[in-house]
PDB file of C-alpha atoms in Angstrom:
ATOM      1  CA  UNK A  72      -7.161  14.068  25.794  1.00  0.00           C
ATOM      2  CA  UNK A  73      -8.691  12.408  28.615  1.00  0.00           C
ATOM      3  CA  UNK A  74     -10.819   9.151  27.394  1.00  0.00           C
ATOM      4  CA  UNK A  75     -13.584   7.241  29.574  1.00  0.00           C
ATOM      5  CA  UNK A  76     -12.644   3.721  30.433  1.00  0.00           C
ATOM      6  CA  UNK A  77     -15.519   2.838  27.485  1.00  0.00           C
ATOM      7  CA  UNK A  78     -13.612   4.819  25.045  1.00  0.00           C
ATOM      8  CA  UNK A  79     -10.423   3.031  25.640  1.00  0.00           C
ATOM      9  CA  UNK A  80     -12.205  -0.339  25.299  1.00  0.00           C
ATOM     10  CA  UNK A  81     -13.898   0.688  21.906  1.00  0.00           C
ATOM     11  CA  UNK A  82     -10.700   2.268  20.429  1.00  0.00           C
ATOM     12  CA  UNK A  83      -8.782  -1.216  21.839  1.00  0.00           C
ATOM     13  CA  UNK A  84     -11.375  -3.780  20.016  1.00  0.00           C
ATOM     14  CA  UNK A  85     -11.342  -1.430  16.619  1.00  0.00           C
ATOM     15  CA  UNK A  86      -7.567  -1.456  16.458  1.00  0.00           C
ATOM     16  CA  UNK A  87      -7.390  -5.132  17.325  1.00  0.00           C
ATOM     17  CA  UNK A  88     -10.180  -5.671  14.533  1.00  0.00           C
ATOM     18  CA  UNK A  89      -7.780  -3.656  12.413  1.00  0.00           C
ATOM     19  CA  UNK A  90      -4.589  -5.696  13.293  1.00  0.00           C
ATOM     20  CA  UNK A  91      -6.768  -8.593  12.268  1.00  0.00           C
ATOM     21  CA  UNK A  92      -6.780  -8.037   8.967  1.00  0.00           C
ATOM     22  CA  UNK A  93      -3.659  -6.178   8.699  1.00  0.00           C
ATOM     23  CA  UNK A  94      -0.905  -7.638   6.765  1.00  0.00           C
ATOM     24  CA  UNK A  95       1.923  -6.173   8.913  1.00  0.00           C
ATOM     25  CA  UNK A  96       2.469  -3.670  11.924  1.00  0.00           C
ATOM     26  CA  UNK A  97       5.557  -1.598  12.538  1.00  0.00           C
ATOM     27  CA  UNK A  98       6.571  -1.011  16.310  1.00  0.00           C
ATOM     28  CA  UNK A  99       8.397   2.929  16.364  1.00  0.00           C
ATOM     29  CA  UNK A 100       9.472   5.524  18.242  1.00  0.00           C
ATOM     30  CA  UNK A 101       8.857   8.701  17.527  1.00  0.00           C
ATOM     31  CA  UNK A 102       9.460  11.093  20.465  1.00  0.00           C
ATOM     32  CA  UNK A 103      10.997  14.557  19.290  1.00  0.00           C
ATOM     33  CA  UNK A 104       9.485  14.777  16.136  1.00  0.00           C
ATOM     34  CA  UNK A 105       7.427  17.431  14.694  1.00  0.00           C
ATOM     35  CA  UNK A 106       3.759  16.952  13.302  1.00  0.00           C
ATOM     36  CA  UNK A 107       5.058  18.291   9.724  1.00  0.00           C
ATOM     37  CA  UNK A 108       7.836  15.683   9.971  1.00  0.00           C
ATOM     38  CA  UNK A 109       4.865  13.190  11.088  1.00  0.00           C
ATOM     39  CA  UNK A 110       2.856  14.172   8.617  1.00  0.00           C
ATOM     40  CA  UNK A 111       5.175  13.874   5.455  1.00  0.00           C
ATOM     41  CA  UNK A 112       5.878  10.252   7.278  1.00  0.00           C
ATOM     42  CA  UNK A 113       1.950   9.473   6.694  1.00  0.00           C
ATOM     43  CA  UNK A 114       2.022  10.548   3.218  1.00  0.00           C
ATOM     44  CA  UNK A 115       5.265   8.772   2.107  1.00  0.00           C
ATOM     45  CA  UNK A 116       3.268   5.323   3.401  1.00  0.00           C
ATOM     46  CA  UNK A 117       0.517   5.937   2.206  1.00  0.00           C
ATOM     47  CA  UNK A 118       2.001   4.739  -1.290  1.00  0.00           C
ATOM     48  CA  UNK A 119       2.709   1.141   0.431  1.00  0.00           C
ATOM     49  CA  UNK A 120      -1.437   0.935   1.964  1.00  0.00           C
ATOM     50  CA  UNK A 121       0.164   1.765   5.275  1.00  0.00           C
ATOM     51  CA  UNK A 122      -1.579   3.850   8.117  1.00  0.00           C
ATOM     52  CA  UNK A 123       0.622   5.588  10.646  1.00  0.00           C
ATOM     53  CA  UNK A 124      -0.725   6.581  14.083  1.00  0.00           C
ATOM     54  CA  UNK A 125       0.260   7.438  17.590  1.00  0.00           C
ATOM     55  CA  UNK A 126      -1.708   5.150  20.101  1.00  0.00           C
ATOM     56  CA  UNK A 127      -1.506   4.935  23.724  1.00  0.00           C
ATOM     57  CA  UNK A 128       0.403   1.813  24.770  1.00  0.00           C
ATOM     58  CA  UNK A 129      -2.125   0.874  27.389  1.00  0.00           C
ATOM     59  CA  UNK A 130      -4.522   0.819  24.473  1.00  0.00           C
ATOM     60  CA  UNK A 131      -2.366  -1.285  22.422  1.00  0.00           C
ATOM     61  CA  UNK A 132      -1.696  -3.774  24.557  1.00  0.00           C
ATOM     62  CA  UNK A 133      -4.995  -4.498  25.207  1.00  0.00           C
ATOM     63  CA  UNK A 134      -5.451  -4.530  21.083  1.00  0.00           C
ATOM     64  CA  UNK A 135      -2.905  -6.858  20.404  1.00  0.00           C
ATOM     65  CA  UNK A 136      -3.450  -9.400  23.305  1.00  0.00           C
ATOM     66  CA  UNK A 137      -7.408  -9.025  21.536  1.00  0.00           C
ATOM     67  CA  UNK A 138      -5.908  -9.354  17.902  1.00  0.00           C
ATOM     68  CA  UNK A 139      -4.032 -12.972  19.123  1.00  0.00           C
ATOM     69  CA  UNK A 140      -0.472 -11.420  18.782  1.00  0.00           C
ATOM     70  CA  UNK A 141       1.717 -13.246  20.704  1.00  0.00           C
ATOM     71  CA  UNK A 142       5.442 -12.731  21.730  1.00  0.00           C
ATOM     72  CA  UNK A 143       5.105  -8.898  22.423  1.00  0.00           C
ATOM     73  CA  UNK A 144       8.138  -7.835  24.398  1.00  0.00           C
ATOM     74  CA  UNK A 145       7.238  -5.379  27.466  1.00  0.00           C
ATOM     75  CA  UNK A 146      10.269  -2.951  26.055  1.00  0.00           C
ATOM     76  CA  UNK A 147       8.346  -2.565  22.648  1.00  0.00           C
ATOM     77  CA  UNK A 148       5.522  -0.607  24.895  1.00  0.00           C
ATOM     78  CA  UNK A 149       7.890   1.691  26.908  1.00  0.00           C
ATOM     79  CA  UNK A 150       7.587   5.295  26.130  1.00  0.00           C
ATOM     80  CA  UNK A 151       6.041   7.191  23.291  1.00  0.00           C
ATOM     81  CA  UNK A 152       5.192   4.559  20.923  1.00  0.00           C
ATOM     82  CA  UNK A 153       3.700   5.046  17.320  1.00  0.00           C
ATOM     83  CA  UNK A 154       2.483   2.309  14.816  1.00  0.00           C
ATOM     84  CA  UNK A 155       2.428   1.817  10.968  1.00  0.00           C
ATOM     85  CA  UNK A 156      -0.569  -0.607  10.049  1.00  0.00           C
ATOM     86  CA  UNK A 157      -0.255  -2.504   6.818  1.00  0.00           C
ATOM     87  CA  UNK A 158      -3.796  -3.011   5.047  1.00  0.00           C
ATOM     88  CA  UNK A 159      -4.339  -6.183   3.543  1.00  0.00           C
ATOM     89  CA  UNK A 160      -2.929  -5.718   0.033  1.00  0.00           C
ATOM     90  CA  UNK A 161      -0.318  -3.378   1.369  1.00  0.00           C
ATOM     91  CA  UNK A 162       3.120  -4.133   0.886  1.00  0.00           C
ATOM     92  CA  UNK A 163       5.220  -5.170   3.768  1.00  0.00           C
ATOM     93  CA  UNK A 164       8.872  -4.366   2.017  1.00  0.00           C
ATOM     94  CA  UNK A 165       7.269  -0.787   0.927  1.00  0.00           C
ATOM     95  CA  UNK A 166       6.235   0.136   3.685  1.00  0.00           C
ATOM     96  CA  UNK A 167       9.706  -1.073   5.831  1.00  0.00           C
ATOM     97  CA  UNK A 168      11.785   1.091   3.294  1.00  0.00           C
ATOM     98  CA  UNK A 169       9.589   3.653   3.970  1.00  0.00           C
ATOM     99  CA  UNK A 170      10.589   3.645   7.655  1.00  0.00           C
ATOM    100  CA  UNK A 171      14.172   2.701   7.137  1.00  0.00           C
ATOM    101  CA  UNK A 172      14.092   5.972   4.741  1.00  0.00           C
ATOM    102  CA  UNK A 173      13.108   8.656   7.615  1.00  0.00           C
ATOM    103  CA  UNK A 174      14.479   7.124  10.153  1.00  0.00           C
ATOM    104  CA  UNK A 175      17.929   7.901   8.112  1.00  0.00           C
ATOM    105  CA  UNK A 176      16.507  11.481   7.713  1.00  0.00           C
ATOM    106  CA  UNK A 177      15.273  11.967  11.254  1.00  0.00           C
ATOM    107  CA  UNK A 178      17.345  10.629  14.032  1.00  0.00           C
ATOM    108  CA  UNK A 179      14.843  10.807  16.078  1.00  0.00           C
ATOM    109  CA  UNK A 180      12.692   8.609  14.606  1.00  0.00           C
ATOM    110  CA  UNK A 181      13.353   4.795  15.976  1.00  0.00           C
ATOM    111  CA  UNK A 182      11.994   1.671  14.515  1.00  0.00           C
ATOM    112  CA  UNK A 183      11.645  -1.033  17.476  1.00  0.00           C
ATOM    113  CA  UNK A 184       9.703  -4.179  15.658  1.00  0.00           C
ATOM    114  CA  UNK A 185       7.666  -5.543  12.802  1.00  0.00           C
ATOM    115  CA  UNK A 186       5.166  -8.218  12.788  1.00  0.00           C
ATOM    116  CA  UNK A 187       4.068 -10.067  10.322  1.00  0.00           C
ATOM    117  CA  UNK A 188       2.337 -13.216   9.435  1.00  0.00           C
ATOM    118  CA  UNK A 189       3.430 -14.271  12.997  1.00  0.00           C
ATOM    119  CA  UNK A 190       7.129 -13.309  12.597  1.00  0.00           C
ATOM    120  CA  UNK A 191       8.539 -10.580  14.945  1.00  0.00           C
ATOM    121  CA  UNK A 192      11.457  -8.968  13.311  1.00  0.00           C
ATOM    122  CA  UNK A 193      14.182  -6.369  15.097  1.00  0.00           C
ATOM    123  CA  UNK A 194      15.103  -3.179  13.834  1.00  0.00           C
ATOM    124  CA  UNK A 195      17.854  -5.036  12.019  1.00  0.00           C
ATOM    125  CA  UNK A 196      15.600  -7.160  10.199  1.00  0.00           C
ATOM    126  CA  UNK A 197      13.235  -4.764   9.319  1.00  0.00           C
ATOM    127  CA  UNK A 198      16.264  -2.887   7.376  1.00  0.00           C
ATOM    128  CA  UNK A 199      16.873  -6.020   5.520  1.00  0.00           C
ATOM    129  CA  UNK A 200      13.505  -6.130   4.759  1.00  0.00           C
ATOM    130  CA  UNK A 201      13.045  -2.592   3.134  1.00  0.00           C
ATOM    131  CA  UNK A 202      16.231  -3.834   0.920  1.00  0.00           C
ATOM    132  CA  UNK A 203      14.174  -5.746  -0.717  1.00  0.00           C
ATOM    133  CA  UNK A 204      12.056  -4.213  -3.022  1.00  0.00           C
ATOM    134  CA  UNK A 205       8.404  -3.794  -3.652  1.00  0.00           C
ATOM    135  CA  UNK A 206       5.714  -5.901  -5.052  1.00  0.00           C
ATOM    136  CA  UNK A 207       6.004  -4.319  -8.469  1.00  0.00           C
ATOM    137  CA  UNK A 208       9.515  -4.686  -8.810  1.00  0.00           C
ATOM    138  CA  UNK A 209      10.078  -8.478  -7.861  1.00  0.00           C
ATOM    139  CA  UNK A 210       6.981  -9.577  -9.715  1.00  0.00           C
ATOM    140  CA  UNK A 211       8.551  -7.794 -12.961  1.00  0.00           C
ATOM    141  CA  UNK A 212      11.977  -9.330 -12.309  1.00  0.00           C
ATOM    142  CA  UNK A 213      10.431 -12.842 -12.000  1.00  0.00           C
ATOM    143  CA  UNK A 214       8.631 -12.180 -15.595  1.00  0.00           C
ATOM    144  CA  UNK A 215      11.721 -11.260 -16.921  1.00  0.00           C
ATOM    145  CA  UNK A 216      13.427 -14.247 -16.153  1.00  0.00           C
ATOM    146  CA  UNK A 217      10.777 -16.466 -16.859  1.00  0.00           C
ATOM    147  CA  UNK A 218      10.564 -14.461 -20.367  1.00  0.00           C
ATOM    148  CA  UNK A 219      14.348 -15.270 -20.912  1.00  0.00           C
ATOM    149  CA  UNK A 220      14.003 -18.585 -20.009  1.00  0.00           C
ATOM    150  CA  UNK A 221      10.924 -19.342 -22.582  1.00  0.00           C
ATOM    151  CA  UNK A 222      12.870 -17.230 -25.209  1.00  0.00           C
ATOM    152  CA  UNK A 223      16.159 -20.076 -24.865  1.00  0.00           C
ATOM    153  CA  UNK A 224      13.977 -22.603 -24.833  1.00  0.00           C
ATOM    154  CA  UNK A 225      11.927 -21.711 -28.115  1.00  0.00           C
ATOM    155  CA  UNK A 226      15.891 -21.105 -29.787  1.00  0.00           C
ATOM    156  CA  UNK A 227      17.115 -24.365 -28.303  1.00  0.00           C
ATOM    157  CA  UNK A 228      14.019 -26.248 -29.936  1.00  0.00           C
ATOM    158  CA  UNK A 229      14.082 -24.181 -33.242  1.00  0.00           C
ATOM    159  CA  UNK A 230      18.006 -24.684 -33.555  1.00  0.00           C
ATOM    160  CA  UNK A 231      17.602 -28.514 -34.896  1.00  0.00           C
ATOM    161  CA  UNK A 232      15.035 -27.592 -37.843  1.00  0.00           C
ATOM    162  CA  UNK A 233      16.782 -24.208 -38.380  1.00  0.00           C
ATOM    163  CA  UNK A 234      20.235 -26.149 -39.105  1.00  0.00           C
ATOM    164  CA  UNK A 235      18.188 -28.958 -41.236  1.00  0.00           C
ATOM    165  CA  UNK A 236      16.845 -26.217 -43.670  1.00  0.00           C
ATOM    166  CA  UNK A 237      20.882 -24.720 -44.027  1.00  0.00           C
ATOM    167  CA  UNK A 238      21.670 -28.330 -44.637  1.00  0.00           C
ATOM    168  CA  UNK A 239      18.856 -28.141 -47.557  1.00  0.00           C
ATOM    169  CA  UNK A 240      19.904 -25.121 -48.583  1.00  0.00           C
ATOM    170  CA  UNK A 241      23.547 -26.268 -48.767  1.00  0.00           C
ATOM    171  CA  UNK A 242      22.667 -29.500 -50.798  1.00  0.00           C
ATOM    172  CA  UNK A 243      20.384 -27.700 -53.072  1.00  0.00           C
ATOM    173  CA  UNK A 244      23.290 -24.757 -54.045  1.00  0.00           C
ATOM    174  CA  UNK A 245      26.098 -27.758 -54.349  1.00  0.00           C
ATOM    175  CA  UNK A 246      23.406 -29.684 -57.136  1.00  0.00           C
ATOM    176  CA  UNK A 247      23.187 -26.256 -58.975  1.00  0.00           C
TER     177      UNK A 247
END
């Protein structure tokens, strides 16, 4: 698909907008991949509030340089090159298990970089990341130790008064 030079500018400042207000973006390769593969990709992110799409490197370039992303190596925009944008609310751990998950399935599939909130991270790093856990899951672990640790406090400050009224109850059965 052949676009105009005022195409390529349009589709550049809309993805840069979109990088903007992303809350993460996913550098991959996905060369030798089938659209049914791609497309079961899409829907597995689409859980996370992440968008997957193939853009041409030109074009993103000229998106990122307009989004303020600095730091972009020239090797991350060699070859075939597909992205995974995060939405605002989306979750950046989600979405990197996600792509750690098919790119066990498909060895094709390569993830190159991650970006976000001004951190690049490796391939490495972004398999760390997706050992993390989602949103859901750490905010439910925190309440549960929060929960625990209200719970010992409450029986810690009850334990004084509770041992008082068996000391009552004690002195009261001995006077019987």
């Amino acid at each position: 698909m052949n676009l105009t030079k005022e195409q390529k500018k349009e589709r550049s400042q809309s993805l840069a907008e979109e990088i903007k207000k992303s809350a993460g973006i996913f550098f991959t390769g996905y060369q030798g991949l089938k659209f049914t593969e791609l497309a079961a990709l899409r829907a597995s992110l689409s859980d996370a509030k992440c968008k997957f799409r193939i853009e041409r490197n030109s074009i993103l370039e000229h998106a990122l340089k307009n989004a303020g992303v600095e730091g972009v190596e020239e090797s991350l925009l060699k070859g075939p090159t597909a992205i995974a944008i995060l939405k605002e609310d989306g979750d950046v751990a989600m979405a990197a298990k996600g792509l750690a998950d098919f790119s066990k399935k498909m060895e094709t599939f390569k993830i190159r970089a991650g970006y976000t909130d001004g951190v690049w991270y490796d391939e490495a790093k972004v398999k760390v990341l997706a050992t993390i856990g989602s949103r859901e899951d750490n905010l439910s672990k925190l309440a549960g130790v929060l929960y625990s640790a209200v719970a010992q406090s409450a029986q810690v400050l009850q334990a004084p008064i509770r041992d008082f009224a068996y000391v009552l109850k004690a002195v009261e059965d001995s006077k019987k």
